[in-house]
Amino acid sequence: MANIPPPDHAADLPDDEPVKPEPTPMIHHHAPALFEGYIDDDDMEDNEEDPNKDPKEEPIKQVNLEQNNMDEFA
């Protein structure tokens, strides 16, 4: 029991220095930043279809599947 530290051994430690002594200024009520490629609601209204206009329907292209015997296990 010869190596017992003194009761106030924590008092020898240096004081912590603050990383940022001054607080960072805050901007209250700011608009949130929008990510790149964001489509705003106003932009969406421009792209909406007119309900009175007849849409041009394109025919659906039919896909003909060919039988491939290589897909089966022997």
CSV table of N, CA and C in Angstrom, one decimal:
chain,number,residue,atom,x,y,z
A,1,MET,N,0.8,-1.2,0.0
A,1,MET,CA,0.0,0.0,0.0
A,1,MET,C,0.9,1.3,0.0
A,2,ALA,N,2.0,1.1,-0.5
A,2,ALA,CA,2.9,2.3,-0.5
A,2,ALA,C,2.7,3.2,-1.7
A,3,ASN,N,2.0,2.7,-2.8
A,3,ASN,CA,1.8,3.5,-4.0
A,3,ASN,C,0.4,4.1,-4.1
A,4,ILE,N,-0.3,4.4,-3.0
A,4,ILE,CA,-1.6,4.9,-3.0
A,4,ILE,C,-1.5,6.4,-3.3
A,5,PRO,N,-2.3,6.9,-4.4
A,5,PRO,CA,-2.2,8.3,-4.7
A,5,PRO,C,-2.9,9.2,-3.7
A,6,PRO,N,-2.5,10.4,-3.6
A,6,PRO,CA,-3.1,11.3,-2.6
A,6,PRO,C,-4.6,11.5,-2.9
A,7,PRO,N,-5.4,11.9,-1.9
A,7,PRO,CA,-6.9,12.0,-2.2
A,7,PRO,C,-7.2,13.1,-3.2
A,8,ASP,N,-6.4,14.1,-3.4
A,8,ASP,CA,-6.7,15.2,-4.3
A,8,ASP,C,-5.9,15.0,-5.6
A,9,HIS,N,-5.7,13.8,-6.1
A,9,HIS,CA,-4.8,13.6,-7.3
A,9,HIS,C,-5.5,14.1,-8.6
A,10,ALA,N,-6.8,14.3,-8.6
A,10,ALA,CA,-7.5,14.8,-9.8
A,10,ALA,C,-7.3,16.3,-9.9
A,11,ALA,N,-6.9,17.0,-8.8
A,11,ALA,CA,-6.7,18.4,-8.8
A,11,ALA,C,-5.4,18.8,-9.6
A,12,ASP,N,-4.5,17.9,-9.9
A,12,ASP,CA,-3.3,18.2,-10.5
A,12,ASP,C,-3.5,18.2,-12.1
A,13,LEU,N,-4.6,17.8,-12.6
A,13,LEU,CA,-4.8,17.8,-14.0
A,13,LEU,C,-5.1,19.2,-14.5
A,14,PRO,N,-4.6,19.5,-15.8
A,14,PRO,CA,-4.8,20.9,-16.3
A,14,PRO,C,-6.3,21.0,-16.7
A,15,ASP,N,-6.8,22.3,-16.6
A,15,ASP,CA,-8.1,22.6,-17.0
A,15,ASP,C,-8.3,22.4,-18.5
A,16,ASP,N,-9.5,21.9,-18.9
A,16,ASP,CA,-9.8,21.8,-20.3
A,16,ASP,C,-10.0,23.1,-20.9
A,17,GLU,N,-9.5,23.3,-22.1
A,17,GLU,CA,-9.7,24.6,-22.8
A,17,GLU,C,-10.8,24.4,-23.8
A,18,PRO,N,-11.7,25.3,-23.9
A,18,PRO,CA,-12.9,25.2,-24.8
A,18,PRO,C,-12.4,25.2,-26.3
A,19,VAL,N,-13.0,24.4,-27.1
A,19,VAL,CA,-12.6,24.3,-28.5
A,19,VAL,C,-13.1,25.6,-29.2
A,20,LYS,N,-14.3,26.0,-29.0
A,20,LYS,CA,-14.8,27.3,-29.6
A,20,LYS,C,-15.2,28.1,-28.4
A,21,PRO,N,-14.4,29.1,-28.0
A,21,PRO,CA,-14.8,29.9,-26.9
A,21,PRO,C,-16.1,30.8,-27.1
A,22,GLU,N,-16.3,31.2,-28.4
A,22,GLU,CA,-17.5,32.0,-28.7
A,22,GLU,C,-18.5,31.1,-29.4
A,23,PRO,N,-19.8,31.2,-29.0
A,23,PRO,CA,-20.8,30.4,-29.7
A,23,PRO,C,-21.0,30.8,-31.1
A,24,THR,N,-21.3,29.8,-32.0
A,24,THR,CA,-21.6,30.1,-33.4
A,24,THR,C,-22.9,30.9,-33.6
A,25,PRO,N,-22.8,31.9,-34.4
A,25,PRO,CA,-24.1,32.6,-34.6
A,25,PRO,C,-25.1,31.8,-35.3
A,26,MET,N,-26.4,32.0,-34.9
A,26,MET,CA,-27.5,31.2,-35.5
A,26,MET,C,-28.4,32.1,-36.3
A,27,ILE,N,-28.9,31.6,-37.4
A,27,ILE,CA,-29.8,32.3,-38.2
A,27,ILE,C,-31.2,31.7,-37.9
A,28,HIS,N,-32.1,32.6,-37.3
A,28,HIS,CA,-33.4,32.1,-37.0
A,28,HIS,C,-34.3,32.3,-38.2
A,29,HIS,N,-35.3,31.4,-38.3
A,29,HIS,CA,-36.3,31.4,-39.4
A,29,HIS,C,-35.7,31.5,-40.8
A,30,HIS,N,-34.7,30.7,-41.0
A,30,HIS,CA,-34.1,30.7,-42.4
A,30,HIS,C,-34.8,29.6,-43.2
A,31,ALA,N,-34.8,29.8,-44.5
A,31,ALA,CA,-35.4,28.7,-45.4
A,31,ALA,C,-34.4,27.5,-45.4
A,32,PRO,N,-35.0,26.3,-45.4
A,32,PRO,CA,-34.1,25.2,-45.5
A,32,PRO,C,-33.4,25.1,-46.8
A,33,ALA,N,-32.2,24.5,-46.8
A,33,ALA,CA,-31.5,24.3,-48.1
A,33,ALA,C,-32.1,23.2,-48.8
A,34,LEU,N,-32.2,23.3,-50.1
A,34,LEU,CA,-32.8,22.3,-51.0
A,34,LEU,C,-31.7,21.6,-51.7
A,35,PHE,N,-31.8,20.3,-51.8
A,35,PHE,CA,-30.8,19.5,-52.5
A,35,PHE,C,-30.8,19.7,-54.0
A,36,GLU,N,-29.8,19.3,-54.6
A,36,GLU,CA,-29.7,19.5,-56.1
A,36,GLU,C,-30.7,18.5,-56.8
A,37,GLY,N,-31.4,19.1,-57.7
A,37,GLY,CA,-32.4,18.3,-58.5
A,37,GLY,C,-33.8,18.3,-57.8
A,38,TYR,N,-34.0,19.1,-56.8
A,38,TYR,CA,-35.2,19.2,-56.1
A,38,TYR,C,-36.2,19.9,-57.0
A,39,ILE,N,-37.4,19.4,-57.1
A,39,ILE,CA,-38.5,20.0,-57.9
A,39,ILE,C,-39.5,20.6,-57.0
A,40,ASP,N,-39.6,21.9,-57.1
A,40,ASP,CA,-40.5,22.7,-56.2
A,40,ASP,C,-42.0,22.4,-56.6
A,41,ASP,N,-42.9,22.7,-55.7
A,41,ASP,CA,-44.3,22.6,-56.1
A,41,ASP,C,-44.7,23.5,-57.2
A,42,ASP,N,-44.1,24.7,-57.2
A,42,ASP,CA,-44.5,25.6,-58.3
A,42,ASP,C,-44.1,25.1,-59.7
A,43,ASP,N,-42.9,24.4,-59.7
A,43,ASP,CA,-42.5,23.8,-61.0
A,43,ASP,C,-43.4,22.6,-61.4
A,44,MET,N,-43.9,21.9,-60.4
A,44,MET,CA,-44.8,20.8,-60.7
A,44,MET,C,-46.1,21.3,-61.4
A,45,GLU,N,-46.6,22.4,-61.1
A,45,GLU,CA,-47.8,22.9,-61.7
A,45,GLU,C,-47.6,23.2,-63.1
A,46,ASP,N,-46.5,23.6,-63.5
A,46,ASP,CA,-46.2,23.9,-65.0
A,46,ASP,C,-46.3,22.6,-65.8
A,47,ASN,N,-45.9,21.5,-65.2
A,47,ASN,CA,-45.8,20.2,-65.9
A,47,ASN,C,-47.1,19.4,-65.9
A,48,GLU,N,-48.1,19.9,-65.2
A,48,GLU,CA,-49.3,19.1,-65.1
A,48,GLU,C,-50.0,19.1,-66.4
A,49,GLU,N,-50.8,18.0,-66.7
A,49,GLU,CA,-51.5,18.0,-67.9
A,49,GLU,C,-52.8,18.7,-67.8
A,50,ASP,N,-53.2,19.3,-68.9
A,50,ASP,CA,-54.5,20.0,-68.9
A,50,ASP,C,-55.6,19.0,-69.0
A,51,PRO,N,-56.6,19.0,-68.1
A,51,PRO,CA,-57.7,18.0,-68.1
A,51,PRO,C,-58.5,18.1,-69.4
A,52,ASN,N,-58.6,19.2,-70.0
A,52,ASN,CA,-59.5,19.4,-71.2
A,52,ASN,C,-58.8,18.9,-72.5
A,53,LYS,N,-57.5,18.8,-72.4
A,53,LYS,CA,-56.7,18.4,-73.6
A,53,LYS,C,-56.7,16.9,-73.7
A,54,ASP,N,-56.9,16.4,-74.9
A,54,ASP,CA,-56.8,14.9,-75.2
A,54,ASP,C,-55.4,14.4,-75.1
A,55,PRO,N,-55.1,13.5,-74.3
A,55,PRO,CA,-53.7,13.0,-74.3
A,55,PRO,C,-53.4,12.1,-75.5
A,56,LYS,N,-52.2,12.2,-76.0
A,56,LYS,CA,-51.8,11.4,-77.1
A,56,LYS,C,-51.4,10.0,-76.6
A,57,GLU,N,-52.1,9.0,-76.9
A,57,GLU,CA,-51.8,7.7,-76.5
A,57,GLU,C,-50.9,7.0,-77.5
A,58,GLU,N,-49.8,6.5,-77.0
A,58,GLU,CA,-48.9,5.7,-77.8
A,58,GLU,C,-49.3,4.2,-77.7
A,59,PRO,N,-49.2,3.5,-78.8
A,59,PRO,CA,-49.5,2.0,-78.7
A,59,PRO,C,-48.5,1.3,-77.8
A,60,ILE,N,-48.9,0.3,-77.1
A,60,ILE,CA,-48.0,-0.5,-76.3
A,60,ILE,C,-47.3,-1.4,-77.2
A,61,LYS,N,-46.0,-1.4,-77.1
A,61,LYS,CA,-45.2,-2.3,-77.9
A,61,LYS,C,-45.2,-3.7,-77.3
A,62,GLN,N,-45.6,-4.7,-78.2
A,62,GLN,CA,-45.7,-6.1,-77.7
A,62,GLN,C,-44.3,-6.7,-77.8
A,63,VAL,N,-44.0,-7.5,-76.8
A,63,VAL,CA,-42.7,-8.2,-76.7
A,63,VAL,C,-42.9,-9.7,-77.0
A,64,ASN,N,-42.3,-10.2,-78.0
A,64,ASN,CA,-42.3,-11.6,-78.3
A,64,ASN,C,-41.2,-12.4,-77.7
A,65,LEU,N,-41.5,-13.3,-76.8
A,65,LEU,CA,-40.4,-14.0,-76.1
A,65,LEU,C,-40.1,-15.2,-76.9
A,66,GLU,N,-38.8,-15.5,-77.1
A,66,GLU,CA,-38.3,-16.7,-77.8
A,66,GLU,C,-37.9,-17.7,-76.8
A,67,GLN,N,-38.2,-19.0,-77.1
A,67,GLN,CA,-37.9,-20.0,-76.1
A,67,GLN,C,-36.4,-20.2,-76.2
A,68,ASN,N,-35.8,-20.3,-75.0
A,68,ASN,CA,-34.3,-20.5,-74.9
A,68,ASN,C,-34.1,-21.7,-74.1
A,69,ASN,N,-33.6,-22.8,-74.7
A,69,ASN,CA,-33.4,-24.0,-74.1
A,69,ASN,C,-32.2,-24.0,-73.2
A,70,MET,N,-31.4,-23.0,-73.3
A,70,MET,CA,-30.2,-22.9,-72.4
A,70,MET,C,-30.5,-22.6,-71.0
A,71,ASP,N,-31.7,-22.1,-70.7
A,71,ASP,CA,-32.1,-21.8,-69.4
A,71,ASP,C,-32.4,-23.0,-68.5
A,72,GLU,N,-32.7,-24.1,-69.2
A,72,GLU,CA,-33.1,-25.3,-68.4
A,72,GLU,C,-31.8,-26.1,-68.0
A,73,PHE,N,-32.0,-26.8,-66.9
A,73,PHE,CA,-30.9,-27.7,-66.5
A,73,PHE,C,-31.0,-29.1,-67.1
A,74,ALA,N,-29.9,-29.7,-67.5
A,74,ALA,CA,-30.0,-31.0,-68.1
A,74,ALA,C,-30.1,-32.1,-67.1
